[in-house]
CSV table of C-alpha atoms and ligand atoms in Angstrom, one decimal:
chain,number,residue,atom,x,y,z
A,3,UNK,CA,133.5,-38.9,-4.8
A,4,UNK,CA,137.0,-39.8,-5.5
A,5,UNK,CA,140.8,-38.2,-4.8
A,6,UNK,CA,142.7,-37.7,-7.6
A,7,UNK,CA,145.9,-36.7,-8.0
A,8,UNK,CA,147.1,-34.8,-10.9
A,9,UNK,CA,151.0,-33.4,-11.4
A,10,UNK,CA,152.0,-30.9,-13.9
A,11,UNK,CA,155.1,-30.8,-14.9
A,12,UNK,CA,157.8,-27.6,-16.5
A,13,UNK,CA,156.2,-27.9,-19.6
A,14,UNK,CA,153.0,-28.4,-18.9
A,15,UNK,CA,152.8,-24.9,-16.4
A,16,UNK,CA,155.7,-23.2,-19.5
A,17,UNK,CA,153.8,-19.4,-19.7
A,18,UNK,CA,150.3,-18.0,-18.9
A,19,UNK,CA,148.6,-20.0,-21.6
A,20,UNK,CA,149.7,-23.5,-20.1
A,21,UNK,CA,148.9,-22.2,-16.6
A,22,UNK,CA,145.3,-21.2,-18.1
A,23,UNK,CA,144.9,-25.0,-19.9
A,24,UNK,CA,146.2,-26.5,-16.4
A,25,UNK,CA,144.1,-24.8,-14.8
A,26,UNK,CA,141.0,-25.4,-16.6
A,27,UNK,CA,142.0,-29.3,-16.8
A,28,UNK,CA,142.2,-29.2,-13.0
A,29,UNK,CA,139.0,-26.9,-12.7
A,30,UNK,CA,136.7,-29.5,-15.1
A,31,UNK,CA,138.3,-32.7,-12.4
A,32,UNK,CA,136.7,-30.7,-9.3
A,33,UNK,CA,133.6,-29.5,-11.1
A,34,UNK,CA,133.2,-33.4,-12.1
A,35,UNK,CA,132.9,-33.7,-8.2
A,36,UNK,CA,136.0,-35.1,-7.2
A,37,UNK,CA,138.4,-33.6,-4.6
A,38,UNK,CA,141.8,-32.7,-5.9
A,39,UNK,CA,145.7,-32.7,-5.2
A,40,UNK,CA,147.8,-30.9,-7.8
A,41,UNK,CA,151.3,-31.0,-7.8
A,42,UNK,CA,153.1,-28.5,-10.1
A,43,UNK,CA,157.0,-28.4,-11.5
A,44,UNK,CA,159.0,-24.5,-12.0
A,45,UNK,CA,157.6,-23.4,-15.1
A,46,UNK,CA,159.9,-24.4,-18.2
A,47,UNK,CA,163.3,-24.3,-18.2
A,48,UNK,CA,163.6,-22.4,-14.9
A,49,UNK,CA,165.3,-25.2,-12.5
A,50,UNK,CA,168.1,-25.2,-15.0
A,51,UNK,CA,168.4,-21.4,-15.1
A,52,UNK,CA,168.7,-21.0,-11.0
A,53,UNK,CA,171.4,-23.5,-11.5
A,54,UNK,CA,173.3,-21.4,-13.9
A,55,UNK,CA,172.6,-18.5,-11.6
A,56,UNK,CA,174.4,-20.4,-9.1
A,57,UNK,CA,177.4,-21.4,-11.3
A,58,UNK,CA,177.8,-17.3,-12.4
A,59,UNK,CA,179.0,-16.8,-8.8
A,60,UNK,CA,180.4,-20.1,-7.6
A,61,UNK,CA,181.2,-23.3,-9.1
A,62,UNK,CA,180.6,-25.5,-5.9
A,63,UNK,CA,177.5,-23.8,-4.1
A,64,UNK,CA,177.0,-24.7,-0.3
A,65,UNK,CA,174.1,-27.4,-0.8
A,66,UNK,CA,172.0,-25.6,1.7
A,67,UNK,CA,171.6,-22.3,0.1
A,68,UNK,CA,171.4,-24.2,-3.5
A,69,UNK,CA,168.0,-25.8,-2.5
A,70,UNK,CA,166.8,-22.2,-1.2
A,71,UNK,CA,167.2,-21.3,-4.3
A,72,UNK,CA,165.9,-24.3,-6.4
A,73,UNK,CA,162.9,-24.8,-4.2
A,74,UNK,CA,161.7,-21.3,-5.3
A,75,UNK,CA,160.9,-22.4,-9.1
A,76,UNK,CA,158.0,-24.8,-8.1
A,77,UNK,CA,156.5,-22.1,-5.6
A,78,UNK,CA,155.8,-19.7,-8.4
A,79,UNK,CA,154.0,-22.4,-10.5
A,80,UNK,CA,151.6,-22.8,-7.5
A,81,UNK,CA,151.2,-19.7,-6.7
A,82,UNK,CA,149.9,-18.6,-10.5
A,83,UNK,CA,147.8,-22.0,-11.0
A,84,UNK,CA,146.0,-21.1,-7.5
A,85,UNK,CA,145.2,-17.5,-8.6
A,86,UNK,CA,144.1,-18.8,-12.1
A,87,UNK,CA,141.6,-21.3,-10.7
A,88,UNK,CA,140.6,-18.6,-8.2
A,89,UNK,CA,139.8,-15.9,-11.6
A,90,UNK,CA,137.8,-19.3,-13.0
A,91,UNK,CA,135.8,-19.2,-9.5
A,92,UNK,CA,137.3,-22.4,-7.6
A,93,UNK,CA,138.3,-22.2,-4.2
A,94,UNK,CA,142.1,-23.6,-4.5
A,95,UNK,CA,145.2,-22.8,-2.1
A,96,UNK,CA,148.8,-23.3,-2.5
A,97,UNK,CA,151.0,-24.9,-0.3
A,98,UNK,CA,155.2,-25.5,0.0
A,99,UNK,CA,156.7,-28.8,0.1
A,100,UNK,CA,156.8,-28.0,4.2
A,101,UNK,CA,153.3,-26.4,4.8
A,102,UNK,CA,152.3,-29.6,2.6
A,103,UNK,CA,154.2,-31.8,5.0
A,104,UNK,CA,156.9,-32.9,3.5
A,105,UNK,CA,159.6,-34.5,6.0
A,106,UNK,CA,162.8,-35.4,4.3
A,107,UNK,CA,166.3,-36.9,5.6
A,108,UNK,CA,169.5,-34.5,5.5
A,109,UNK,CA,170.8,-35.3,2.3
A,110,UNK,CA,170.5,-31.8,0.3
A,111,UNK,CA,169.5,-31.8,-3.7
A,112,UNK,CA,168.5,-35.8,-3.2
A,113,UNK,CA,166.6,-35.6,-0.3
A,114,UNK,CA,164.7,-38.7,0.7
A,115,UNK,CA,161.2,-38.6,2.0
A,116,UNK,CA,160.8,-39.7,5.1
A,117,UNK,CA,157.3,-39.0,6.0
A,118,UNK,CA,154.9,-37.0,4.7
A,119,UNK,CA,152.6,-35.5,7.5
A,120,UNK,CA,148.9,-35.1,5.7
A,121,UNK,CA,147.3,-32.9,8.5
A,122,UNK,CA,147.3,-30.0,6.6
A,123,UNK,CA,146.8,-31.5,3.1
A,124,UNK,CA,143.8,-33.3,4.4
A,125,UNK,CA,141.9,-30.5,6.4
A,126,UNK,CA,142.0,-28.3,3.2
A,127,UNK,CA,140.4,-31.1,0.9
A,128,UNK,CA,138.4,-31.5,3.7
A,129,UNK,CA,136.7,-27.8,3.1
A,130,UNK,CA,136.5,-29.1,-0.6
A,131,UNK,CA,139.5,-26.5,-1.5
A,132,UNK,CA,142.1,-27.5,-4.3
A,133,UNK,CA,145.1,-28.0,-3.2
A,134,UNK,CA,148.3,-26.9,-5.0
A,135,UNK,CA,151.5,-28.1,-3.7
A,136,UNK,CA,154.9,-27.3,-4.6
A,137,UNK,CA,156.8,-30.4,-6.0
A,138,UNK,CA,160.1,-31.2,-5.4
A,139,UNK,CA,160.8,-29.7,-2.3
A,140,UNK,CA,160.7,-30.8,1.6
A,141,UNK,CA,162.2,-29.9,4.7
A,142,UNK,CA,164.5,-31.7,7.6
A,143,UNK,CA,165.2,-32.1,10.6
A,144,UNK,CA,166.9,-28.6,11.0
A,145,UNK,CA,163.6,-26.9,9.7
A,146,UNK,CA,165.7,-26.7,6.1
A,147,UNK,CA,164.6,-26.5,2.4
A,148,UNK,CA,165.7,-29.5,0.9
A,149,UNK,CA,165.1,-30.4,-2.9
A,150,UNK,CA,164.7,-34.2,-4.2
A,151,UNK,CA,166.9,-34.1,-6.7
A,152,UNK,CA,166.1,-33.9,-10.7
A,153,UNK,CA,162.3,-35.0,-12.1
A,154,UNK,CA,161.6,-35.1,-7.8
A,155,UNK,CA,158.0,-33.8,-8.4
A,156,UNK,CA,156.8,-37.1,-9.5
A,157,UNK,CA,158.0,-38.6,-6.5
A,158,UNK,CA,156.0,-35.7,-4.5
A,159,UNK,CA,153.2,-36.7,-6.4
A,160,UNK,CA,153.6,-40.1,-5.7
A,161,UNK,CA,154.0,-39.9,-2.5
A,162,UNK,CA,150.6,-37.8,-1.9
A,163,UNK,CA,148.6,-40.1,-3.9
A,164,UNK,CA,150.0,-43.1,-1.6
A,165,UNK,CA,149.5,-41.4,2.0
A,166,UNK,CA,146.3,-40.2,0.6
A,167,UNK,CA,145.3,-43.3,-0.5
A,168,UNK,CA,144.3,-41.6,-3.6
A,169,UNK,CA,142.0,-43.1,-6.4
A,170,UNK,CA,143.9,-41.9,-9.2
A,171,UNK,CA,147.6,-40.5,-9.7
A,172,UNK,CA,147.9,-38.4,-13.4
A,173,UNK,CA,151.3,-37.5,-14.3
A,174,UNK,CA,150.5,-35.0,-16.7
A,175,UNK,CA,153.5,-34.5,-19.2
A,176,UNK,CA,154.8,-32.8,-22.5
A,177,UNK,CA,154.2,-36.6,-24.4
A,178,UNK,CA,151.0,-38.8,-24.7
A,179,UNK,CA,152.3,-41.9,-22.4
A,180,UNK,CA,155.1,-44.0,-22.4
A,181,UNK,CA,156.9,-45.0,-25.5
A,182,UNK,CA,159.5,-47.7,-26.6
A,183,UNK,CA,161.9,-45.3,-26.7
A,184,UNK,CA,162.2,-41.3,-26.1
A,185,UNK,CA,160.2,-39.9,-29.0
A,186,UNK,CA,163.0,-37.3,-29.4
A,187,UNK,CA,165.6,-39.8,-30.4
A,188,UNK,CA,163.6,-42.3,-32.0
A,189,UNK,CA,160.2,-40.5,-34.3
A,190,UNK,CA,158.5,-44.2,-35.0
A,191,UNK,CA,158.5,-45.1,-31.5
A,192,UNK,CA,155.6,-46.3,-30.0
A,193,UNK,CA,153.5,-45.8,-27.3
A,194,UNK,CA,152.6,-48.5,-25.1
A,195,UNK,CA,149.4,-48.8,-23.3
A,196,UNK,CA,150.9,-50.2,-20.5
A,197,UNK,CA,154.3,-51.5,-19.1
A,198,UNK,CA,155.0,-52.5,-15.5
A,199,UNK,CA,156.7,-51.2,-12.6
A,200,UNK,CA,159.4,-53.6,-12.7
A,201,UNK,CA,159.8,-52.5,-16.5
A,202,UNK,CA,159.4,-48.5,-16.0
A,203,UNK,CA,161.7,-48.7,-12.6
A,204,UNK,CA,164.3,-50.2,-15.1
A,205,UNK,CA,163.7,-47.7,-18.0
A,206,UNK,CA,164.0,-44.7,-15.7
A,207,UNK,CA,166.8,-45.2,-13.8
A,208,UNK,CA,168.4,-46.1,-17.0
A,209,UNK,CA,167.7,-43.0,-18.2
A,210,UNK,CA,164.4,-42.2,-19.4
A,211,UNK,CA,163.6,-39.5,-18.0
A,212,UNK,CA,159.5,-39.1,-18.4
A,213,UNK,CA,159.7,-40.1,-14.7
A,214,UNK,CA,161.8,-40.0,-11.8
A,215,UNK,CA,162.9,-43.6,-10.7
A,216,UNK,CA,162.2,-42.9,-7.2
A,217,UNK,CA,158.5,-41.9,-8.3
A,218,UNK,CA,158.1,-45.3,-9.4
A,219,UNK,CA,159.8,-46.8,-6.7
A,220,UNK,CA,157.2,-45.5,-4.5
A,221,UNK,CA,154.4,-46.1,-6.8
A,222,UNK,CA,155.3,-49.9,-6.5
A,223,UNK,CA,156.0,-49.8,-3.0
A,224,UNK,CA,152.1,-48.9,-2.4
A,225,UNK,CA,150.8,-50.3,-5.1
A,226,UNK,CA,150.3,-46.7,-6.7
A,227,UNK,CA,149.0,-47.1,-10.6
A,228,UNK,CA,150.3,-44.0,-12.5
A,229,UNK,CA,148.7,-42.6,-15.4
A,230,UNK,CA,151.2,-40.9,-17.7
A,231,UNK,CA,149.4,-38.3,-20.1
A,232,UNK,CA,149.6,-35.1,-21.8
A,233,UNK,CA,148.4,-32.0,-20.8
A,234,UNK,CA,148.0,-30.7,-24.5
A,235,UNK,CA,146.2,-33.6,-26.3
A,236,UNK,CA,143.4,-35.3,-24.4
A,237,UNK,CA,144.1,-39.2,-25.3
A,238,UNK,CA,144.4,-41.9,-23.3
A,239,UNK,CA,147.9,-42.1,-21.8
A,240,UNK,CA,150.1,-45.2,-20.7
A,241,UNK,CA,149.3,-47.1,-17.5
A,242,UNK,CA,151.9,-48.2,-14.7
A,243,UNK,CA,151.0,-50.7,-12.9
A,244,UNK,CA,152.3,-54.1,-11.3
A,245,UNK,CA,151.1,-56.8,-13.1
A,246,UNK,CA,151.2,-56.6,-16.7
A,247,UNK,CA,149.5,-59.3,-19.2
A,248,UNK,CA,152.2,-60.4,-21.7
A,249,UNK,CA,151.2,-58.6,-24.8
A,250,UNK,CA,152.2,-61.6,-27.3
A,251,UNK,CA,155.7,-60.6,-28.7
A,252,UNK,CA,156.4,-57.4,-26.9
A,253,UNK,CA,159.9,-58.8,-25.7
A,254,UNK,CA,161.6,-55.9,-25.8
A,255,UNK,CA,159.7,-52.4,-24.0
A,256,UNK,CA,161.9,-49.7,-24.0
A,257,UNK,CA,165.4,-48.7,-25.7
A,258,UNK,CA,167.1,-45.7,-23.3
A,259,UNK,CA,170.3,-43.6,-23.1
A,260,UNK,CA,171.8,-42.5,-19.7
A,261,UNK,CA,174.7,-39.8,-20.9
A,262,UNK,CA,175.2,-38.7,-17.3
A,263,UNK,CA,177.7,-41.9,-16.8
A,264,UNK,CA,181.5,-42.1,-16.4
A,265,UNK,CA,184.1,-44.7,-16.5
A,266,UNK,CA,186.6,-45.1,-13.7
A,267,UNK,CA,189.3,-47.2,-14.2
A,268,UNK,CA,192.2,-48.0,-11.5
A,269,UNK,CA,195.4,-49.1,-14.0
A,270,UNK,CA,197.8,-52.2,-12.8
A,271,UNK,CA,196.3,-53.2,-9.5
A,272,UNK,CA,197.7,-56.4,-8.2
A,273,UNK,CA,196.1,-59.5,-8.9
A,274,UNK,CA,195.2,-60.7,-5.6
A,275,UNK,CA,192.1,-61.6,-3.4
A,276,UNK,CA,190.8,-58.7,-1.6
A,277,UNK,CA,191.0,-55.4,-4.1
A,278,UNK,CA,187.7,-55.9,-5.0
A,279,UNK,CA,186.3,-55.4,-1.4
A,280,UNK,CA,189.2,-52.5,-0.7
A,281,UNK,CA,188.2,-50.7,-3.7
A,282,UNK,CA,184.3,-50.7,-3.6
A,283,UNK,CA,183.9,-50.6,0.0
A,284,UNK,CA,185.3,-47.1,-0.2
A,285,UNK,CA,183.7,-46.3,-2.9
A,286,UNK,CA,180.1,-47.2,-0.9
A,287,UNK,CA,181.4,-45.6,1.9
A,288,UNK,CA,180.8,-42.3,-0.4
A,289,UNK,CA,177.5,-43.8,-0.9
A,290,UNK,CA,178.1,-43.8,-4.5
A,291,UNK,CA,176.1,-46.4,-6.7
A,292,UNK,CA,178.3,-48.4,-8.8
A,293,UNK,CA,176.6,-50.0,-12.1
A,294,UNK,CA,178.9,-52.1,-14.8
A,295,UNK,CA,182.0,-53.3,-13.2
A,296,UNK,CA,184.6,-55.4,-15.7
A,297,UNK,CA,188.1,-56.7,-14.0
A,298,UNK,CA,190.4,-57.3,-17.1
A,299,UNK,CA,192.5,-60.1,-16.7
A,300,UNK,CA,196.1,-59.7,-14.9
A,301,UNK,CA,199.2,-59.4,-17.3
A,302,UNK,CA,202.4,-60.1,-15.3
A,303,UNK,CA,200.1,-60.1,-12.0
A,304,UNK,CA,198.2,-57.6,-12.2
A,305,UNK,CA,194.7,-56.3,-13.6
A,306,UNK,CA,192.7,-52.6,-14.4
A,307,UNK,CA,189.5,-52.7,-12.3
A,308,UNK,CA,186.6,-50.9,-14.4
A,309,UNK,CA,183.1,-49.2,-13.7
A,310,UNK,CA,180.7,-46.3,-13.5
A,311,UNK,CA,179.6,-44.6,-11.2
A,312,UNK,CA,177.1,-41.5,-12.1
A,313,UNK,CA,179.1,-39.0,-13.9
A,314,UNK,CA,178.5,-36.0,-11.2
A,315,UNK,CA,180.3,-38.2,-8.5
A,316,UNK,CA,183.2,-39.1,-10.7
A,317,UNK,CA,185.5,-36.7,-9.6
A,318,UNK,CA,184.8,-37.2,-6.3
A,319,UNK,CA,185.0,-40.7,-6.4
A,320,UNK,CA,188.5,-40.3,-8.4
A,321,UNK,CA,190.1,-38.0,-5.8
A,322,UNK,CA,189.2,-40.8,-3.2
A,323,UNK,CA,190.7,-43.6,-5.0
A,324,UNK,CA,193.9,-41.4,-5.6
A,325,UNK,CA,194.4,-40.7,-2.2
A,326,UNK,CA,194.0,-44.5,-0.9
A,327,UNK,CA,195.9,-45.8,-4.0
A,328,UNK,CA,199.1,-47.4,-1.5
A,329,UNK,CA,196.0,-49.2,0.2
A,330,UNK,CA,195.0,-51.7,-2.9
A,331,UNK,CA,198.3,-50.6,-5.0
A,332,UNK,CA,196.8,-49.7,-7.9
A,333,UNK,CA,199.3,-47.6,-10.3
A,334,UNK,CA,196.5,-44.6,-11.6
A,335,UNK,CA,193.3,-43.7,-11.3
A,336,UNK,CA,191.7,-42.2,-14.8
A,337,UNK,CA,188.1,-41.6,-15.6
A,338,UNK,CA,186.2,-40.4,-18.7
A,339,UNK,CA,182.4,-39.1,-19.3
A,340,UNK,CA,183.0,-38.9,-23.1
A,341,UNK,CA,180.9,-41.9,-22.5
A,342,UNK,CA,176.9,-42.9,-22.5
A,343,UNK,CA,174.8,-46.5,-21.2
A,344,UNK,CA,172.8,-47.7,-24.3
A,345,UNK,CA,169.9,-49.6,-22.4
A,346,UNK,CA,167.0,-52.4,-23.9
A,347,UNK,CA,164.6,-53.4,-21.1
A,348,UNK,CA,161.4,-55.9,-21.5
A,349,UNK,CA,160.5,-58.8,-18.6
A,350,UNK,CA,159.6,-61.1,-21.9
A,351,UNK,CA,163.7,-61.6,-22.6
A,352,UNK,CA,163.6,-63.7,-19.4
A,353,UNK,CA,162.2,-66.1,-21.0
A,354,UNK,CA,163.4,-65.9,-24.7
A,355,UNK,CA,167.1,-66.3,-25.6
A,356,UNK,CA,169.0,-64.1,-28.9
A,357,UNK,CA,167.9,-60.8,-27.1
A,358,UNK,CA,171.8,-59.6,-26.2
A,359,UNK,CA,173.1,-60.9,-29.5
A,360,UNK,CA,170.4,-58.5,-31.5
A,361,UNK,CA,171.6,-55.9,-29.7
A,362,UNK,CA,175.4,-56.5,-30.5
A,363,UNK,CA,174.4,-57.2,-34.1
A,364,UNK,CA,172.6,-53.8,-34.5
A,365,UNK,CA,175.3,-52.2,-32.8
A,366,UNK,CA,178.7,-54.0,-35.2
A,367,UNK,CA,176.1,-53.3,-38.4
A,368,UNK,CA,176.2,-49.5,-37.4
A,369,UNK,CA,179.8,-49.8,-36.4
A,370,UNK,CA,179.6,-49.0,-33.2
A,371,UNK,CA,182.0,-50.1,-30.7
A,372,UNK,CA,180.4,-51.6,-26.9
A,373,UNK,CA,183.2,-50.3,-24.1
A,374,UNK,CA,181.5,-52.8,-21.7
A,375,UNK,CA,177.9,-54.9,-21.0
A,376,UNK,CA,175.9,-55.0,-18.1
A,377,UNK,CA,172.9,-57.7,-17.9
A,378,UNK,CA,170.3,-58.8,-15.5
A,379,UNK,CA,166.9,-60.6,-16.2
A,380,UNK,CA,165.3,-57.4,-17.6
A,381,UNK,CA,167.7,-55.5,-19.1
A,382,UNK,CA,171.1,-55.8,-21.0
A,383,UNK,CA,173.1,-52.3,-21.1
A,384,UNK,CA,175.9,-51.4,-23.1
A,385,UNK,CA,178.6,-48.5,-22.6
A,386,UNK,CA,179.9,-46.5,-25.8
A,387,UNK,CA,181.0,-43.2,-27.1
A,388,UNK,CA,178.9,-40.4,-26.0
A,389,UNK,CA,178.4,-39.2,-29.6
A,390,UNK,CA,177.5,-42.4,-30.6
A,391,UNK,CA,174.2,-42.3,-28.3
A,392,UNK,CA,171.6,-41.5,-30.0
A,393,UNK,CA,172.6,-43.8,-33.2
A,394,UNK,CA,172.7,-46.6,-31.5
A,395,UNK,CA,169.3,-46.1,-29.3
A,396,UNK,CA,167.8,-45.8,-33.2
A,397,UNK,CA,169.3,-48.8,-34.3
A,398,UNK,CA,168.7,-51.0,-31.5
A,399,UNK,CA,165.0,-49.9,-31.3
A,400,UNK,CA,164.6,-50.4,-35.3
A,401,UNK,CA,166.7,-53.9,-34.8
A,402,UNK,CA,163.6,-54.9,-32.0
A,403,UNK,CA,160.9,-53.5,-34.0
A,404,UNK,CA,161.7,-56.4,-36.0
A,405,UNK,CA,161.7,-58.8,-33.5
A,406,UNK,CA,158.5,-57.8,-32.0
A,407,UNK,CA,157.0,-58.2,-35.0
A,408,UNK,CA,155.7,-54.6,-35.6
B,13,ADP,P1,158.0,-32.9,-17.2
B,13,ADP,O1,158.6,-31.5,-17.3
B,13,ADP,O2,156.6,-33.0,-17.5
B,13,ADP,O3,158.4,-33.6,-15.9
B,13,ADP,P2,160.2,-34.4,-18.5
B,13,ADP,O4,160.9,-33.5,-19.5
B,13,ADP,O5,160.8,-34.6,-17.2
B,13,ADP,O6,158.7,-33.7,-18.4
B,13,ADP,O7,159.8,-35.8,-19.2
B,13,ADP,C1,159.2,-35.8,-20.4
B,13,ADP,C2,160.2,-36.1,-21.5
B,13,ADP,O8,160.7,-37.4,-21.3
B,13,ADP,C3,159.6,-36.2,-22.9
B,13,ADP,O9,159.5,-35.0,-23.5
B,13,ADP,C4,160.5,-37.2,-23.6
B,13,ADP,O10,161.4,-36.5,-24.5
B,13,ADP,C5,161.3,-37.8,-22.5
B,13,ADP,N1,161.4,-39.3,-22.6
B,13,ADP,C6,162.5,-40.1,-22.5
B,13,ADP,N2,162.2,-41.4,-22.6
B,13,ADP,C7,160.9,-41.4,-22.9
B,13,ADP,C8,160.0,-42.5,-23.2
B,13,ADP,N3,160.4,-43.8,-23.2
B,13,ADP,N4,158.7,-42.3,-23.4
B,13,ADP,C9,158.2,-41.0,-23.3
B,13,ADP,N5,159.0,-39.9,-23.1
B,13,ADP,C10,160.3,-40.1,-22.9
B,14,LIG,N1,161.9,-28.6,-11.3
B,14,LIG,C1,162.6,-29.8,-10.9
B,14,LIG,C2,163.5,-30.2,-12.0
B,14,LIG,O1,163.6,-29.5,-13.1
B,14,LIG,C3,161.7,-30.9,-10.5
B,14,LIG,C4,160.8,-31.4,-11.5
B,14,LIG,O2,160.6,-30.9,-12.6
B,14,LIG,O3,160.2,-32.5,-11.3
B,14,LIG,O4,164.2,-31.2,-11.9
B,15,MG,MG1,160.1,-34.6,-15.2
């Protein structure tokens, strides 16, 4: 008998019908004679809706109450998948983040999981029950809801199937697998049948968001392989795994767009050993992550320093630079998120030169202008205009097509 491990995310648990096909998907694993962990997102689009609940009466909610009130999305879903497997005659019981075990650090709305306590989890598989547990959500220290931040109930899911020491982990999504770009953006995209963690860590935190990074962070840390599947069509999905044959001429595995970037820029600082260090030192101080940085060269001694930083941390990390402006001398401190990182990501471009001049190509043929480029040995990114996005993911992913000889 094997533990699998099956998450269901917003669309997947939308209205009654999806609960119904959920249910019956997860009814069919535990009939096959497996034991089973769900974990289930807030039915559609109702994370973003207790958000705007939030912003109706304040625009800067107190972080605690916030995840009170986003942690109650995901505990519905459970609630109505364990009552429809009950009406289909299976013994299944829903539990929170916390009954489930879920021990997270302070850090409200991107909580961290510390430790996941599997008492409870395990005693209820034991009496061959189903178990349905609310993603995204956790507790601390203080006995406090905390959520783990945007896409978190891959990560929960994750992290079950590791502490379990499951057989299988299913993410169960609105698209058949994992494609070379988001089939939204780009309709001849295709889907790959596998791509590495290395590859997918890249292509999520750049952006794609068909899985949290964190999830695969985790997944790679245990050596968790991840199915990525649909709960509407029953084909094979794409695999996530660590090692990866090199499909002959698949440089390039995913083109993404992040549009939840901005770029900071501190005007006429001198030109002097030692800004650097003053200026991102407080800036990780505000445990902020910095991506692209660019330092232009000085004119008349001094230079503009240059880089993103996620674009719901920008005014924060703005105001602090402001205030400590007479500490690295800096003249003004702007920022804009009328911006977007335009990402290509593939392990083959290691080994394989012309990859970042394609890109550029593509990008001057469609007239688009690159603000700034990133590289490292799997990925080059590129920052434009917002508006220009979704052009140039198309064009760099048609420009690749063509080199990967589709
Ligand atoms: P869920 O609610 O199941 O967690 P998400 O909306 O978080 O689903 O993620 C699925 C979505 O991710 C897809 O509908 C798709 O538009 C988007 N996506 C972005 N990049 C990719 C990609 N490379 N491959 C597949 N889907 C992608
Ligand atoms: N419901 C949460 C969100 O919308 C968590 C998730 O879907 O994974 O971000
Ligand atoms: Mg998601």
């Amino acid at each position: 008998m094997a533990l699998i491990v099956q998450k269901f995310g917003g669309s997947s648990v939308r209205d009654y019908e999806r609960i119904m096909n959920v249910a019956r998907i997860v009814g069919k694993t535990y009939a096959d004679g497996n034991d089973v962990a769900v974990v289930v997102s807030a039915q559609g689009d109702t994370t973003d809706d207790l958000l705007e609940k939030a912003a109706q009466i304040t625009q800067h909610p107190n972080a605690r109450e916030l995840d009170v009130l986003l942690s109650t999305g995901e505990q519905i879903s459970m609630a109505l998948l364990s009552m429809a497997l009950g009406e289909m005659g299976y013994p299944a019981i829903s539990l929170t983040g916390w009954q489930a075990g879920f021990e997270t650090n302070r850090s409200y709305g991107r909580a961290r999981i510390k430790n996941l306590n599997t008492e409870r989890l395990q005693s209820e598989l034991d009496k061959r029950r189903i178990v349905i547990v609310a993603g995204f959500q956790g507790i601390n220290v203080n006995d406090d809801i905390t959520t783990l931040g945007r896409g978190g109930s891959d990560t929960s899911a994750v992290a079950i199937a590791a502490a379990l020491n499951a057989d299988k982990c299913q993410i169960y999504t609105d698209v058949d697998g994992i494609y070379t770009a988001d089939p939204r953006i780009v309709a001849n995209a295709q889907k790959l049948d596998i791509i590495s963690f290395d590859e997918m860590l890249e292509l999520a935190t750049l952006g794609a968001q068909v899985l949290q990074n964190r999830s695969v962070e985790l997944a790679k840390k245990y050596g968790v392989e991840l199915e990525v599947l649909s709960s509407l069509d029953p084909v094979k999905g794409t695999i996530v795994r660590e090692v990866v044959d090199m499909k002959e001429g698949m440089l390039i595995k995913g083109v993404t767009k992040d549009e939840k970037v901005a770029v900071i820029t501190i005007l006429d600082v001198p030109d002097v050993p030692g800004i650097s260090f003053k200026v991102f030192s407080l800036v990780a101080q505000a445990k902020v992550n910095v991506d692209i940085i660019l330092q232009a060269t000085g004119r008349g001694g001094n230079k503009d320093i240059i880089f993103t930083v996620p674009a719901a941390r920008a005014e924060e990390v703005c105001t602090l630079l402001r205030e400590n402006l007479s500490r690295f001398g800096g003249r003004e401190v702007e920022y804009s998120t009328d911006v977007a990182k335009v990402s290509v990501v593939g392990a083959g471009m290691q080994s394989h030169s012309g990859v970042a001049s394609r890109m550029f190509e593509a990008l001057y043929e469609a007239n688009i202008n690159i603000q700034m480029v990133a590289t490292s040995e799997i990925k080059i990114s590129v920052i434009v205009k917002k508006d220009e996005a979704d052009r140039a993911v198309q064009v760099v992913h048609a420009a690749y097509e063509e080199m990967n000889g589709h």
